Amino acid sequence: MASVAAQYGPFATAQITVPPGNGFNGGFIYYPTDTSHTYGAVAIVPGYTALFANEEAWMGPRLASFGFVVIGVETNNRNDYDTARGTQLLAALDYLTNSSAVRDRVDRNRLSVIGHSMGGGGALYAATQRPSLKAAIGLAPFKPSGNLASDNVPTMIIGGINDTTVTPSYLDGLYPTLPASTPGAYIQLANADHLYFTRPNDIELRSQIEWLKIFVDNDTRYTQFLCPSIKDTTGIVRSSVKCSTIPSGGSTPPSSPSVPPSSPPSGPQRILGSQSGRCVDVPNATHDNGTRVQLYDCNGQANQQWTYTSSKQLTVYGNVCLDAAGSGNGSAVQIYSCNGQPNQQWNVNANGTITGVQSGRCLDVWGTGNGQQFQLWDCNGQANQRFGLS
């Protein structure tokens, strides 16, 4: 799982230009270059009189790096109101899934929308028109076409406490019109004016990623960042999250493995990812302490040969250990000179998981491509946490 505090996620990305047509005025697509699986998608539209290229383009590569295909929409008319912008968001998603050059990378059942200002109103309008959307995010949204009474799509609204255009009082009135049964979150950011969202910032992005991961990717590991209350309130003045409507996700690791450790073969072995078919690898065969391990095509070299010892260490090169840099979710897994500490002890379990003796958390990797880095995360039974020594 990627850290929500990071500026960029684990995926390498690329960008292509979209020509005008297909119901909107063209734009840009940002996408992960890893072709091993499909991704959820998000369409983004700018505010009144604005251009995506000038104001929201910063979001494209950053969201894509967290495992989303992103299409940035230029509008047919820069004076379009919310309904027109929402209609163009849906047209862009249709183009993305049916005609675009990256349509084979998109899971058409996991689509979402984001917009700023009048475009934020457009995103909320799109949610009322297409209830199959998985998520909608309005950034200082202005919605002159009406309230949210018919919105059944999980909706996040983010405002700026210093916004004099779409004021906190306006959003204080809009958000409560979301039906009680619809998952919702409302956040007001400190020191944020109306154009705050058009400038690169980590606070806004963090909230977006949490919402998209939960509802577009169905990854409930991210629920803990929002419920029972927002975990990282840096830059947030106030917030309201309808946690009763948000899927729960386990955040407390067991004190010991829930399955018994197995007895892996002795001697050097490769550690093979069940999901990826790739090996746990020390980049560039380095011996440097603190080097984070990665997935890489299996090649039989010494930097992919691990020995599970009687003291529960996983060693490479004979005297270097697999090491957890911390015990919390997202802690880096790296190599370090063996020192006998519990953060270098691992249980290799019969169900395919490898759990840290100190943390009780699982060896975890987000993604399946070469170069994906390892971390600790709460054990959840997913394939990205299962490995075999062979």
GROMACS .gro file of C-alpha atoms in nm:
model
  390
    1MET     CA    1   0.000   0.000   0.000
    2ALA     CA    2   0.128   0.345  -0.093
    3SER     CA    3   0.174   0.607   0.176
    4VAL     CA    4  -0.091   0.879   0.159
    5ALA     CA    5   0.165   1.126   0.290
    6ALA     CA    6   0.392   1.081  -0.011
    7GLN     CA    7   0.386   1.331  -0.297
    8TYR     CA    8   0.397   1.046  -0.548
    9GLY     CA    9   0.288   0.685  -0.529
   10PRO     CA   10   0.478   0.375  -0.641
   11PHE     CA   11   0.373   0.369  -1.008
   12ALA     CA   12   0.572   0.514  -1.296
   13THR     CA   13   0.341   0.717  -1.522
   14ALA     CA   14   0.307   0.850  -1.874
   15GLN     CA   15   0.091   1.114  -2.043
   16ILE     CA   16  -0.090   1.150  -2.375
   17THR     CA   17  -0.292   1.434  -2.528
   18VAL     CA   18  -0.660   1.396  -2.616
   19PRO     CA   19  -0.788   1.587  -2.923
   20PRO     CA   20  -1.116   1.783  -2.913
   21GLY     CA   21  -1.429   1.584  -2.985
   22ASN     CA   22  -1.632   1.305  -2.827
   23GLY     CA   23  -1.845   1.554  -2.633
   24PHE     CA   24  -1.567   1.761  -2.473
   25ASN     CA   25  -1.284   1.985  -2.586
   26GLY     CA   26  -0.999   1.737  -2.548
   27GLY     CA   27  -0.749   1.728  -2.266
   28PHE     CA   28  -0.486   1.495  -2.125
   29ILE     CA   29  -0.462   1.138  -1.998
   30TYR     CA   30  -0.217   1.029  -1.728
   31TYR     CA   31  -0.174   0.660  -1.660
   32PRO     CA   32   0.048   0.402  -1.485
   33THR     CA   33   0.290   0.236  -1.724
   34ASP     CA   34   0.258  -0.101  -1.547
   35THR     CA   35   0.040  -0.313  -1.778
   36SER     CA   36   0.001  -0.612  -1.547
   37HIS     CA   37  -0.351  -0.516  -1.436
   38THR     CA   38  -0.631  -0.263  -1.483
   39TYR     CA   39  -0.695   0.053  -1.283
   40GLY     CA   40  -0.981   0.265  -1.161
   41ALA     CA   41  -1.024   0.596  -1.341
   42VAL     CA   42  -1.101   0.956  -1.252
   43ALA     CA   43  -1.209   1.245  -1.475
   44ILE     CA   44  -1.121   1.600  -1.363
   45VAL     CA   45  -1.277   1.925  -1.486
   46PRO     CA   46  -1.168   2.284  -1.404
   47GLY     CA   47  -1.363   2.579  -1.270
   48TYR     CA   48  -1.551   2.859  -1.442
   49THR     CA   49  -1.348   3.020  -1.728
   50ALA     CA   50  -1.044   2.809  -1.633
   51LEU     CA   51  -0.832   2.560  -1.824
   52PHE     CA   52  -0.739   2.221  -1.684
   53ALA     CA   53  -0.389   2.266  -1.828
   54ASN     CA   54  -0.339   2.579  -1.617
   55GLU     CA   55  -0.504   2.484  -1.289
   56GLU     CA   56  -0.555   2.110  -1.233
   57ALA     CA   57  -0.285   1.946  -1.445
   58TRP     CA   58  -0.064   1.907  -1.138
   59MET     CA   59  -0.304   1.642  -1.009
   60GLY     CA   60  -0.276   1.418  -1.316
   61PRO     CA   61   0.063   1.252  -1.273
   62ARG     CA   62   0.036   1.245  -0.896
   63LEU     CA   63  -0.298   1.062  -0.889
   64ALA     CA   64  -0.178   0.830  -1.167
   65SER     CA   65   0.127   0.740  -0.958
   66PHE     CA   66  -0.109   0.602  -0.694
   67GLY     CA   67  -0.267   0.363  -0.943
   68PHE     CA   68  -0.540   0.555  -1.128
   69VAL     CA   69  -0.595   0.644  -1.492
   70VAL     CA   70  -0.671   1.017  -1.498
   71ILE     CA   71  -0.835   1.216  -1.777
   72GLY     CA   72  -0.819   1.594  -1.750
   73VAL     CA   73  -1.103   1.765  -1.936
   74GLU     CA   74  -1.097   2.093  -2.126
   75THR     CA   75  -1.452   2.223  -2.159
   76ASN     CA   76  -1.640   2.306  -2.478
   77ASN     CA   77  -1.702   2.657  -2.348
   78ARG     CA   78  -1.502   2.813  -2.068
   79ASN     CA   79  -1.827   2.973  -1.943
   80ASP     CA   80  -2.007   2.638  -1.910
   81TYR     CA   81  -2.211   2.595  -1.594
   82ASP     CA   82  -2.213   2.291  -1.366
   83THR     CA   83  -2.458   2.080  -1.567
   84ALA     CA   84  -2.256   2.119  -1.888
   85ARG     CA   85  -1.932   2.045  -1.706
   86GLY     CA   86  -2.083   1.736  -1.544
   87THR     CA   87  -2.209   1.613  -1.880
   88GLN     CA   88  -1.860   1.658  -2.025
   89LEU     CA   89  -1.705   1.465  -1.737
   90LEU     CA   90  -1.927   1.170  -1.822
   91ALA     CA   91  -1.846   1.205  -2.192
   92ALA     CA   92  -1.476   1.199  -2.106
   93LEU     CA   93  -1.518   0.879  -1.903
   94ASP     CA   94  -1.707   0.720  -2.193
   95TYR     CA   95  -1.425   0.815  -2.429
   96LEU     CA   96  -1.163   0.689  -2.185
   97THR     CA   97  -1.324   0.346  -2.148
   98ASN     CA   98  -1.443   0.296  -2.507
   99SER     CA   99  -1.210   0.475  -2.747
  100SER     CA  100  -0.892   0.601  -2.583
  101ALA     CA  101  -0.548   0.453  -2.643
  102VAL     CA  102  -0.539   0.331  -2.281
  103ARG     CA  103  -0.890   0.185  -2.263
  104ASP     CA  104  -0.748  -0.163  -2.199
  105ARG     CA  105  -0.590  -0.035  -1.876
  106VAL     CA  106  -0.916   0.097  -1.731
  107ASP     CA  107  -1.162  -0.102  -1.522
  108ARG     CA  108  -1.486   0.043  -1.655
  109ASN     CA  109  -1.664  -0.057  -1.336
  110ARG     CA  110  -1.444   0.170  -1.121
  111LEU     CA  111  -1.498   0.527  -1.242
  112SER     CA  112  -1.502   0.857  -1.052
  113VAL     CA  113  -1.508   1.235  -1.098
  114ILE     CA  114  -1.337   1.542  -0.950
  115GLY     CA  115  -1.395   1.910  -1.018
  116HIS     CA  116  -1.306   2.253  -0.887
  117SER     CA  117  -1.549   2.542  -0.832
  118MET     CA  118  -1.809   2.530  -1.113
  119GLY     CA  119  -1.634   2.210  -1.215
  120GLY     CA  120  -1.682   2.083  -0.860
  121GLY     CA  121  -2.051   2.145  -0.906
  122GLY     CA  122  -2.014   1.956  -1.234
  123ALA     CA  123  -1.866   1.657  -1.053
  124LEU     CA  124  -2.157   1.656  -0.807
  125TYR     CA  125  -2.404   1.691  -1.095
  126ALA     CA  126  -2.238   1.398  -1.274
  127ALA     CA  127  -2.288   1.189  -0.961
  128THR     CA  128  -2.662   1.256  -0.969
  129GLN     CA  129  -2.679   1.158  -1.336
  130ARG     CA  130  -2.474   0.839  -1.319
  131PRO     CA  131  -2.520   0.654  -0.989
  132SER     CA  132  -2.284   0.378  -1.105
  133LEU     CA  133  -1.990   0.611  -1.038
  134LYS     CA  134  -1.782   0.493  -0.744
  135ALA     CA  135  -1.681   0.834  -0.607
  136ALA     CA  136  -1.719   1.209  -0.656
  137ILE     CA  137  -1.501   1.485  -0.511
  138GLY     CA  138  -1.597   1.851  -0.519
  139LEU     CA  139  -1.319   2.103  -0.456
  140ALA     CA  140  -1.483   2.427  -0.341
  141PRO     CA  141  -1.782   2.316  -0.549
  142PHE     CA  142  -2.045   2.561  -0.671
  143LYS     CA  143  -2.366   2.389  -0.783
  144PRO     CA  144  -2.627   2.638  -0.905
  145SER     CA  145  -2.838   2.358  -1.052
  146GLY     CA  146  -2.956   2.241  -0.710
  147ASN     CA  147  -2.874   2.042  -0.399
  148LEU     CA  148  -2.745   1.688  -0.344
  149ALA     CA  149  -3.072   1.519  -0.255
  150SER     CA  150  -3.046   1.274  -0.546
  151ASP     CA  151  -2.674   1.198  -0.502
  152ASN     CA  152  -2.619   0.831  -0.417
  153VAL     CA  153  -2.248   0.826  -0.506
  154PRO     CA  154  -1.988   0.842  -0.223
  155THR     CA  155  -1.913   1.216  -0.216
  156MET     CA  156  -1.634   1.418  -0.060
  157ILE     CA  157  -1.648   1.798  -0.043
  158ILE     CA  158  -1.333   1.996   0.035
  159GLY     CA  159  -1.348   2.370   0.098
  160GLY     CA  160  -1.112   2.647   0.199
  161ILE     CA  161  -1.175   2.835   0.521
  162ASN     CA  162  -1.059   3.163   0.357
  163ASP     CA  163  -1.258   3.113   0.036
  164THR     CA  164  -1.467   3.423  -0.038
  165THR     CA  165  -1.606   3.281  -0.365
  166VAL     CA  166  -1.746   2.947  -0.253
  167THR     CA  167  -1.766   3.031   0.114
  168PRO     CA  168  -1.764   2.792   0.410
  169SER     CA  169  -2.121   2.898   0.486
  170TYR     CA  170  -2.229   2.798   0.134
  171LEU     CA  171  -2.074   2.452   0.171
  172ASP     CA  172  -2.212   2.425   0.525
  173GLY     CA  173  -2.553   2.444   0.361
  174LEU     CA  174  -2.478   2.220   0.062
  175TYR     CA  175  -2.321   1.920   0.233
  176PRO     CA  176  -2.616   1.838   0.464
  177THR     CA  177  -2.841   1.793   0.158
  178LEU     CA  178  -2.649   1.472   0.079
  179PRO     CA  179  -2.879   1.178   0.170
  180ALA     CA  180  -2.806   1.021   0.506
  181SER     CA  181  -2.745   0.685   0.339
  182THR     CA  182  -2.483   0.820   0.096
  183PRO     CA  183  -2.121   0.794   0.214
  184GLY     CA  184  -1.992   1.147   0.264
  185ALA     CA  185  -1.707   1.356   0.396
  186TYR     CA  186  -1.674   1.732   0.435
  187ILE     CA  187  -1.339   1.899   0.503
  188GLN     CA  188  -1.242   2.263   0.548
  189LEU     CA  189  -0.874   2.343   0.492
  190ALA     CA  190  -0.678   2.602   0.686
  191ASN     CA  191  -0.539   2.910   0.510
  192ALA     CA  192  -0.702   2.800   0.184
  193ASP     CA  193  -0.861   3.046  -0.057
  194HIS     CA  194  -1.061   2.966  -0.370
  195LEU     CA  195  -0.753   2.910  -0.586
  196TYR     CA  196  -0.575   2.695  -0.330
  197PHE     CA  197  -0.689   2.383  -0.516
  198THR     CA  198  -0.527   2.498  -0.840
  199ARG     CA  199  -0.181   2.494  -0.682
  200PRO     CA  200   0.011   2.174  -0.600
  201ASN     CA  201  -0.044   2.079  -0.238
  202ASP     CA  202  -0.013   1.758  -0.041
  203ILE     CA  203  -0.303   1.816   0.199
  204GLU     CA  204  -0.574   1.820  -0.067
  205LEU     CA  205  -0.415   1.526  -0.249
  206ARG     CA  206  -0.397   1.318   0.069
  207SER     CA  207  -0.773   1.344   0.122
  208GLN     CA  208  -0.847   1.266  -0.243
  209ILE     CA  209  -0.633   0.952  -0.238
  210GLU     CA  210  -0.799   0.822   0.077
  211TRP     CA  211  -1.146   0.866  -0.073
  212LEU     CA  212  -1.057   0.718  -0.412
  213LYS     CA  213  -0.875   0.422  -0.264
  214ILE     CA  214  -1.168   0.331  -0.040
  215PHE     CA  215  -1.447   0.368  -0.293
  216VAL     CA  216  -1.285   0.325  -0.636
  217ASP     CA  217  -1.031   0.057  -0.544
  218ASN     CA  218  -1.237  -0.101  -0.264
  219ASP     CA  219  -0.925  -0.087  -0.049
  220THR     CA  220  -1.051  -0.064   0.306
  221ARG     CA  221  -0.697  -0.040   0.443
  222TYR     CA  222  -0.740   0.334   0.385
  223THR     CA  223  -1.054   0.360   0.600
  224GLN     CA  224  -0.841   0.403   0.912
  225PHE     CA  225  -0.720   0.741   0.783
  226LEU     CA  226  -1.078   0.877   0.789
  227CYS     CA  227  -1.259   0.683   1.061
  228PRO     CA  228  -1.346   0.703   1.343
  229SER     CA  229  -1.192   1.044   1.277
  230ILE     CA  230  -0.940   1.188   1.034
  231LYS     CA  231  -0.601   1.062   1.148
  232ASP     CA  232  -0.379   1.336   1.005
  233THR     CA  233  -0.541   1.674   1.063
  234THR     CA  234  -0.244   1.875   0.937
  235GLY     CA  235  -0.386   2.172   0.748
  236ILE     CA  236  -0.747   2.083   0.833
  237VAL     CA  237  -0.963   2.325   1.035
  238ARG     CA  238  -1.269   2.106   1.069
  239SER     CA  239  -1.416   1.793   0.917
  240SER     CA  240  -1.719   1.568   0.919
  241VAL     CA  241  -1.712   1.208   0.799
  242LYS     CA  242  -2.014   0.977   0.791
  243CYS     CA  243  -1.821   0.678   0.917
  244SER     CA  244  -2.132   0.462   0.954
  245THR     CA  245  -2.158   0.459   0.574
  246ILE     CA  246  -1.788   0.392   0.502
  247PRO     CA  247  -1.657   0.034   0.470
  248SER     CA  248  -1.467  -0.071   0.778
  249GLY     CA  249  -1.108  -0.186   0.753
  250GLY     CA  250  -0.898  -0.358   1.015
  251SER     CA  251  -0.626  -0.132   1.151
  252THR     CA  252  -0.504  -0.320   1.458
  253PRO     CA  253  -0.257  -0.599   1.383
  254PRO     CA  254  -0.272  -0.923   1.578
  255SER     CA  255  -0.009  -0.964   1.847
  256SER     CA  256   0.097  -1.288   1.684
  257PRO     CA  257   0.028  -1.457   1.350
  258SER     CA  258  -0.323  -1.600   1.321
  259VAL     CA  259  -0.178  -1.900   1.136
  260PRO     CA  260   0.110  -2.117   1.248
  261PRO     CA  261   0.454  -2.059   1.102
  262SER     CA  262   0.555  -2.312   0.839
  263SER     CA  263   0.893  -2.480   0.808
  264PRO     CA  264   1.042  -2.340   0.487
  265PRO     CA  265   1.328  -2.524   0.318
  266SER     CA  266   1.675  -2.453   0.450
  267GLY     CA  267   1.942  -2.289   0.237
  268PRO     CA  268   1.914  -1.999  -0.008
  269GLN     CA  269   1.570  -1.963  -0.164
  270ARG     CA  270   1.390  -1.707  -0.375
  271ILE     CA  271   1.087  -1.530  -0.223
  272LEU     CA  272   0.825  -1.533  -0.498
  273GLY     CA  273   0.520  -1.304  -0.496
  274SER     CA  274   0.195  -1.496  -0.550
  275GLN     CA  275   0.025  -1.200  -0.719
  276SER     CA  276   0.315  -1.076  -0.930
  277GLY     CA  277   0.521  -1.385  -1.004
  278ARG     CA  278   0.826  -1.169  -0.931
  279CYS     CA  279   1.098  -1.205  -0.670
  280VAL     CA  280   1.197  -1.006  -0.362
  281ASP     CA  281   1.511  -0.832  -0.487
  282VAL     CA  282   1.787  -0.607  -0.352
  283PRO     CA  283   1.823  -0.329  -0.614
  284ASN     CA  284   2.148  -0.335  -0.810
  285ALA     CA  285   2.284  -0.612  -0.585
  286THR     CA  286   2.389  -0.346  -0.334
  287HIS     CA  287   2.503  -0.428   0.019
  288ASP     CA  288   2.426  -0.080   0.153
  289ASN     CA  289   2.233  -0.063   0.481
  290GLY     CA  290   1.891   0.098   0.439
  291THR     CA  291   1.837  -0.009   0.078
  292ARG     CA  292   1.467  -0.080   0.032
  293VAL     CA  293   1.384  -0.416  -0.125
  294GLN     CA  294   1.171  -0.435  -0.438
  295LEU     CA  295   0.990  -0.670  -0.674
  296TYR     CA  296   1.188  -0.773  -0.979
  297ASP     CA  297   1.189  -1.045  -1.244
  298CYS     CA  298   1.340  -1.358  -1.094
  299ASN     CA  299   1.694  -1.414  -1.221
  300GLY     CA  300   1.860  -1.651  -0.974
  301GLN     CA  301   2.124  -1.400  -0.871
  302ALA     CA  302   2.262  -1.365  -0.518
  303ASN     CA  303   2.057  -1.049  -0.450
  304GLN     CA  304   1.740  -1.262  -0.477
  305GLN     CA  305   1.857  -1.556  -0.265
  306TRP     CA  306   1.723  -1.553   0.091
  307THR     CA  307   1.790  -1.795   0.376
  308TYR     CA  308   1.542  -1.841   0.660
  309THR     CA  309   1.746  -1.909   0.972
  310SER     CA  310   1.667  -2.084   1.298
  311SER     CA  311   1.654  -1.740   1.463
  312LYS     CA  312   1.378  -1.632   1.221
  313GLN     CA  313   1.598  -1.404   1.014
  314LEU     CA  314   1.575  -1.378   0.636
  315THR     CA  315   1.933  -1.325   0.525
  316VAL     CA  316   2.085  -1.233   0.190
  317TYR     CA  317   2.457  -1.243   0.105
  318GLY     CA  318   2.503  -1.448   0.423
  319ASN     CA  319   2.522  -1.166   0.679
  320VAL     CA  320   2.265  -0.906   0.570
  321CYS     CA  321   1.908  -0.924   0.704
  322LEU     CA  322   1.563  -0.831   0.583
  323ASP     CA  323   1.483  -0.544   0.819
  324ALA     CA  324   1.173  -0.340   0.904
  325ALA     CA  325   1.253   0.030   0.947
  326GLY     CA  326   0.957   0.067   1.186
  327SER     CA  327   0.656  -0.124   1.313
  328GLY     CA  328   0.364   0.082   1.182
  329ASN     CA  329   0.169   0.062   0.859
  330GLY     CA  330   0.381   0.181   0.569
  331SER     CA  331   0.716   0.117   0.739
  332ALA     CA  332   0.986   0.047   0.481
  333VAL     CA  333   1.125  -0.304   0.444
  334GLN     CA  334   1.495  -0.287   0.368
  335ILE     CA  335   1.828  -0.464   0.412
  336TYR     CA  336   2.052  -0.402   0.710
  337SER     CA  337   2.347  -0.573   0.876
  338CYS     CA  338   2.213  -0.852   1.096
  339ASN     CA  339   2.197  -0.742   1.461
  340GLY     CA  340   1.961  -0.988   1.630
  341GLN     CA  341   1.687  -0.729   1.694
  342PRO     CA  342   1.317  -0.828   1.663
  343ASN     CA  343   1.262  -0.596   1.366
  344GLN     CA  344   1.481  -0.843   1.173
  345GLN     CA  345   1.279  -1.150   1.274
  346TRP     CA  346   1.001  -1.288   1.056
  347ASN     CA  347   0.741  -1.563   1.069
  348VAL     CA  348   0.705  -1.747   0.739
  349ASN     CA  349   0.347  -1.869   0.770
  350ALA     CA  350   0.161  -2.163   0.620
  351ASN     CA  351  -0.091  -1.933   0.447
  352GLY     CA  352   0.183  -1.765   0.243
  353THR     CA  353   0.220  -1.451   0.453
  354ILE     CA  354   0.546  -1.330   0.601
  355THR     CA  355   0.485  -1.139   0.924
  356GLY     CA  356   0.717  -0.930   1.135
  357VAL     CA  357   0.778  -1.071   1.483
  358GLN     CA  358   0.802  -0.720   1.628
  359SER     CA  359   0.503  -0.566   1.449
  360GLY     CA  360   0.269  -0.856   1.374
  361ARG     CA  361   0.216  -0.693   1.033
  362CYS     CA  362   0.254  -0.850   0.692
  363LEU     CA  363   0.517  -0.807   0.424
  364ASP     CA  364   0.318  -0.607   0.167
  365VAL     CA  365   0.375  -0.465  -0.179
  366TRP     CA  366   0.147  -0.225  -0.369
  367GLY     CA  367   0.163  -0.315  -0.738
  368THR     CA  368   0.305  -0.603  -0.936
  369GLY     CA  369   0.563  -0.447  -1.167
  370ASN     CA  370   0.938  -0.433  -1.148
  371GLY     CA  371   1.059  -0.179  -0.894
  372GLN     CA  372   0.755  -0.191  -0.663
  373GLN     CA  373   0.882  -0.141  -0.307
  374PHE     CA  374   0.796  -0.341   0.003
  375GLN     CA  375   0.650  -0.221   0.331
  376LEU     CA  376   0.469  -0.345   0.640
  377TRP     CA  377   0.091  -0.344   0.643
  378ASP     CA  378  -0.195  -0.495   0.842
  379CYS     CA  379  -0.257  -0.849   0.721
  380ASN     CA  380  -0.570  -0.856   0.507
  381GLY     CA  381  -0.564  -1.184   0.312
  382GLN     CA  382  -0.497  -1.020  -0.024
  383ALA     CA  383  -0.270  -1.174  -0.287
  384ASN     CA  384  -0.016  -0.890  -0.260
  385GLN     CA  385   0.070  -1.023   0.087
  386ARG     CA  386   0.130  -1.386  -0.011
  387PHE     CA  387   0.474  -1.526  -0.098
  388GLY     CA  388   0.646  -1.857  -0.143
  389LEU     CA  389   1.003  -1.961  -0.062
  390SER     CA  390   1.132  -2.199  -0.326
   0.00000   0.00000   0.00000
